[in-house]
Short mmCIF file of C-alpha atoms in Angstrom, two decimals:
data_model
loop_
_atom_site.label_atom_id
_atom_site.label_comp_id
_atom_site.label_asym_id
_atom_site.label_seq_id
_atom_site.Cartn_x
_atom_site.Cartn_y
_atom_site.Cartn_z
CA UNK A 1 5.74 -67.75 205.28
CA UNK A 2 3.06 -65.94 204.36
CA UNK A 3 2.93 -62.69 205.81
CA UNK A 4 -0.09 -61.97 208.65
CA UNK A 5 -3.77 -59.62 208.78
CA UNK A 6 -3.19 -57.64 211.56
CA UNK A 7 -5.99 -58.93 214.26
CA UNK A 8 -8.33 -56.34 215.00
CA UNK A 9 -7.42 -56.09 218.51
CA UNK A 10 -3.30 -54.90 217.02
CA UNK A 11 -5.37 -52.51 213.92
CA UNK A 12 -6.79 -50.25 217.13
CA UNK A 13 -3.70 -50.51 218.58
CA UNK A 14 -1.10 -49.60 215.56
CA UNK A 15 -3.87 -47.40 215.08
CA UNK A 16 -3.43 -45.89 218.36
CA UNK A 17 0.25 -45.23 217.95
CA UNK A 18 1.10 -43.94 213.94
CA UNK A 19 -2.05 -41.46 214.49
CA UNK A 20 -0.48 -39.86 217.53
CA UNK A 21 3.23 -40.27 216.51
CA UNK A 22 2.19 -38.32 213.14
CA UNK A 23 -0.58 -36.01 214.30
CA UNK A 24 0.45 -35.31 218.46
CA UNK A 25 -1.27 -31.56 217.68
CA UNK A 26 -5.19 -31.78 216.58
CA UNK A 27 -5.98 -27.78 215.48
CA UNK A 28 -10.00 -28.31 214.57
CA UNK A 29 -9.58 -27.56 210.60
CA UNK A 30 -12.30 -24.82 210.78
CA UNK A 31 -11.86 -21.08 212.23
CA UNK A 32 -13.98 -20.22 215.22
CA UNK A 33 -13.58 -17.70 218.39
CA UNK A 34 -16.98 -19.54 220.35
CA UNK A 35 -19.00 -21.96 219.99
CA UNK A 36 -22.13 -19.67 217.87
CA UNK A 37 -19.19 -19.94 215.33
CA UNK A 38 -17.82 -23.31 215.31
CA UNK A 39 -21.92 -24.32 215.10
CA UNK A 40 -22.27 -22.34 212.10
CA UNK A 41 -19.08 -23.00 210.45
CA UNK A 42 -19.58 -27.05 211.00
CA UNK A 43 -23.21 -26.46 209.68
CA UNK A 44 -21.68 -24.81 206.46
CA UNK A 45 -19.32 -27.68 205.78
CA UNK A 46 -21.99 -30.17 204.58
CA UNK A 47 -20.67 -31.53 201.65
CA UNK A 48 -17.62 -28.52 201.43
CA UNK A 49 -14.86 -28.03 201.98
CA UNK A 50 -13.25 -27.07 205.20
CA UNK A 51 -11.13 -25.03 203.11
CA UNK A 52 -13.61 -23.38 201.52
CA UNK A 53 -15.46 -22.56 204.99
CA UNK A 54 -12.45 -20.30 205.85
CA UNK A 55 -12.40 -18.63 203.21
CA UNK A 56 -16.60 -17.83 203.47
CA UNK A 57 -16.94 -17.04 207.08
CA UNK A 58 -14.71 -13.78 207.00
CA UNK A 59 -17.38 -12.11 205.54
CA UNK A 60 -19.79 -13.36 207.07
CA UNK A 61 -18.50 -12.69 210.62
CA UNK A 62 -18.98 -9.16 209.33
CA UNK A 63 -22.32 -8.90 208.94
CA UNK A 64 -23.26 -10.52 212.57
CA UNK A 65 -20.92 -13.73 214.54
CA UNK A 66 -23.65 -13.45 217.50
CA UNK A 67 -27.56 -14.67 217.20
CA UNK A 68 -28.75 -11.41 218.55
CA UNK A 69 -26.42 -10.05 215.36
CA UNK A 70 -27.78 -13.22 213.06
CA UNK A 71 -31.26 -13.10 213.88
CA UNK A 72 -31.20 -9.14 212.26
CA UNK A 73 -29.47 -10.25 209.44
CA UNK A 74 -31.59 -10.79 206.03
CA UNK A 75 -31.89 -14.38 204.88
CA UNK A 76 -30.47 -13.05 201.02
CA UNK A 77 -28.04 -11.23 202.30
CA UNK A 78 -26.58 -14.02 204.21
CA UNK A 79 -26.82 -16.86 201.56
CA UNK A 80 -24.93 -14.01 199.42
CA UNK A 81 -21.82 -14.12 202.11
CA UNK A 82 -22.42 -18.27 201.90
CA UNK A 83 -22.99 -19.04 198.47
CA UNK A 84 -18.91 -20.23 197.55
CA UNK A 85 -20.16 -22.75 200.16
CA UNK A 86 -23.25 -24.46 197.83
CA UNK A 87 -26.70 -25.38 199.14
CA UNK A 88 -26.37 -21.49 200.10
CA UNK A 89 -30.51 -21.13 200.52
CA UNK A 90 -31.11 -23.87 202.69
CA UNK A 91 -28.12 -23.39 204.68
CA UNK A 92 -28.61 -19.67 204.97
CA UNK A 93 -32.59 -20.07 206.47
CA UNK A 94 -31.00 -23.03 209.09
CA UNK A 95 -28.41 -20.50 210.34
CA UNK A 96 -31.72 -17.41 210.35
CA UNK A 97 -33.47 -19.95 212.45
CA UNK A 98 -31.82 -20.93 214.64
CA UNK A 99 -30.16 -18.17 215.76
CA UNK A 100 -34.11 -16.89 216.63
CA UNK A 101 -34.22 -20.39 218.25
CA UNK A 102 -30.87 -19.72 220.29
CA UNK A 103 -32.23 -16.09 221.74
CA UNK A 104 -35.66 -17.16 222.11
CA UNK A 105 -34.76 -20.77 223.87
CA UNK A 106 -31.34 -20.72 225.24
CA UNK A 107 -30.07 -16.73 226.32
CA UNK A 108 -28.51 -16.64 222.95
CA UNK A 109 -25.91 -20.00 224.32
CA UNK A 110 -25.49 -23.25 222.66
CA UNK A 111 -26.83 -25.15 224.46
CA UNK A 112 -24.31 -27.54 225.44
CA UNK A 113 -26.40 -30.92 225.22
CA UNK A 114 -26.82 -33.41 222.14
CA UNK A 115 -30.21 -33.90 221.81
CA UNK A 116 -31.33 -30.15 222.28
CA UNK A 117 -28.03 -29.28 219.67
CA UNK A 118 -30.06 -31.54 217.51
CA UNK A 119 -33.04 -29.52 217.31
CA UNK A 120 -31.60 -27.02 215.75
CA UNK A 121 -32.94 -26.66 212.26
CA UNK A 122 -30.05 -27.72 209.20
CA UNK A 123 -27.77 -29.95 212.49
CA UNK A 124 -27.84 -33.39 212.65
CA UNK A 125 -26.46 -35.75 214.40
CA UNK A 126 -22.52 -35.15 213.43
CA UNK A 127 -22.79 -31.40 213.75
CA UNK A 128 -24.03 -31.53 217.15
CA UNK A 129 -21.31 -34.47 217.84
CA UNK A 130 -18.35 -31.77 216.65
CA UNK A 131 -19.55 -28.98 219.12
CA UNK A 132 -20.12 -31.21 222.51
CA UNK A 133 -16.26 -32.39 221.43
CA UNK A 134 -14.76 -29.66 220.58
CA UNK A 135 -16.83 -26.63 221.38
CA UNK A 136 -17.51 -27.74 224.92
CA UNK A 137 -14.63 -30.99 225.41
CA UNK A 138 -17.80 -33.71 225.40
CA UNK A 139 -17.01 -37.09 224.40
CA UNK A 140 -18.02 -37.36 221.39
CA UNK A 141 -17.51 -39.45 217.69
CA UNK A 142 -18.30 -37.70 214.85
CA UNK A 143 -18.39 -39.91 211.62
CA UNK A 144 -18.46 -38.50 208.10
CA UNK A 145 -18.53 -40.43 204.66
CA UNK A 146 -14.47 -40.60 205.40
CA UNK A 147 -13.35 -41.88 208.80
CA UNK A 148 -16.31 -43.82 206.98
CA UNK A 149 -14.24 -44.79 204.02
CA UNK A 150 -11.22 -45.41 206.37
CA UNK A 151 -13.28 -46.74 209.45
CA UNK A 152 -13.95 -49.88 206.85
CA UNK A 153 -10.53 -49.38 204.81
CA UNK A 154 -8.74 -50.87 208.10
CA UNK A 155 -11.43 -53.18 209.26
CA UNK A 156 -12.76 -51.52 212.46
CA UNK A 157 -15.91 -51.69 211.02
CA UNK A 158 -18.81 -53.26 208.40
CA UNK A 159 -21.53 -51.02 209.21
CA UNK A 160 -23.55 -49.66 205.99
CA UNK A 161 -23.89 -46.34 207.13
CA UNK A 162 -22.01 -43.42 209.59
CA UNK A 163 -24.57 -44.41 212.38
CA UNK A 164 -23.31 -48.65 213.15
CA UNK A 165 -19.59 -46.84 211.93
CA UNK A 166 -20.19 -44.49 214.50
CA UNK A 167 -21.36 -47.31 217.71
CA UNK A 168 -18.19 -49.90 215.85
CA UNK A 169 -15.31 -46.59 216.68
CA UNK A 170 -16.79 -45.69 220.58
CA UNK A 171 -17.00 -49.47 221.33
CA UNK A 172 -12.84 -50.35 220.31
CA UNK A 173 -11.56 -46.96 220.97
CA UNK A 174 -11.15 -45.65 224.29
CA UNK A 175 -13.32 -42.63 225.65
CA UNK A 176 -10.45 -40.51 226.59
CA UNK A 177 -9.31 -40.66 222.88
CA UNK A 178 -12.57 -39.97 220.74
CA UNK A 179 -12.19 -36.42 220.56
CA UNK A 180 -8.61 -36.61 219.29
CA UNK A 181 -9.37 -39.40 217.43
CA UNK A 182 -11.76 -37.94 215.19
CA UNK A 183 -9.11 -35.18 213.97
CA UNK A 184 -6.40 -37.28 213.63
CA UNK A 185 -8.35 -39.83 211.17
CA UNK A 186 -9.77 -37.20 209.07
CA UNK A 187 -5.84 -35.94 208.91
CA UNK A 188 -4.26 -38.71 208.08
CA UNK A 189 -7.33 -39.44 205.67
CA UNK A 190 -6.63 -36.37 203.98
CA UNK A 191 -2.85 -37.02 203.69
CA UNK A 192 -2.26 -40.25 203.38
CA UNK A 193 -5.61 -42.50 202.14
CA UNK A 194 -8.12 -39.66 200.05
CA UNK A 195 -11.37 -41.82 198.49
CA UNK A 196 -8.85 -41.77 195.04
CA UNK A 197 -5.26 -41.78 196.14
CA UNK A 198 -5.86 -45.12 198.39
CA UNK A 199 -8.09 -47.79 197.42
CA UNK A 200 -6.42 -49.96 200.78
CA UNK A 201 -3.88 -50.89 199.65
CA UNK A 202 -1.64 -47.84 199.15
CA UNK A 203 -0.85 -45.65 202.48
CA UNK A 204 1.74 -47.07 205.15
CA UNK A 205 -1.80 -47.85 208.20
CA UNK A 206 -3.94 -50.06 205.12
CA UNK A 207 -0.45 -51.98 203.72
CA UNK A 208 0.06 -52.52 207.68
CA UNK A 209 -2.63 -53.50 208.65
CA UNK A 210 -3.12 -55.59 206.15
CA UNK A 211 -0.22 -56.82 204.71
CA UNK A 212 -1.67 -59.57 202.24
CA UNK A 213 -4.69 -57.34 200.83
CA UNK A 214 -4.38 -58.09 197.40
CA UNK A 215 -6.94 -55.94 196.01
CA UNK A 216 -8.92 -52.73 196.41
CA UNK A 217 -11.23 -52.67 199.56
CA UNK A 218 -14.70 -51.49 198.44
CA UNK A 219 -16.71 -49.56 200.80
CA UNK A 220 -20.20 -49.50 201.29
CA UNK A 221 -22.01 -45.50 200.87
CA UNK A 222 -22.78 -43.77 204.10
#
């Protein structure tokens, strides 16, 4: 008798249960002490691993770990500190400018507001979503290329981009699960369902959701 693939709601239920079993605790992978240091760390993590960011930020925090101090640091010094992260010219300018904006417009505080965050230099929707969820506890579902890839492998979206994938995931999963779930999916992707380590036919979640899948699942690039 042929083995049937799980229906969408069955996949959602299994994914929630299995990720909770595997990752009951979801510490934020980026080292930080407050919303400002988290904002800067997430900005640095664009096209860079969290591990590398955590290696770089101690030297940056020695230079400055708050908007007032950072605004006084020459952009060249910020760039030198963050160079291993890549894209250091753009990122250093963004860190300097956003620090000045926080001082001038937000009393040196990171705004607890998605629209305001997205206006800051170097801060896109995903970065703003991470800050809203992990610094302030507001429900958000930051979707990066890794979550986009897994959501396609697990049949949770047919989205051609991260914007559509975010909408689909928000529709499928309970709002109160979003903040934790986004980290659980990232942890699972790194450990079991990486870009090269799984093609949709290898890891436990892929094979449980799609036991009859024979061919690799091609994912649409974000």
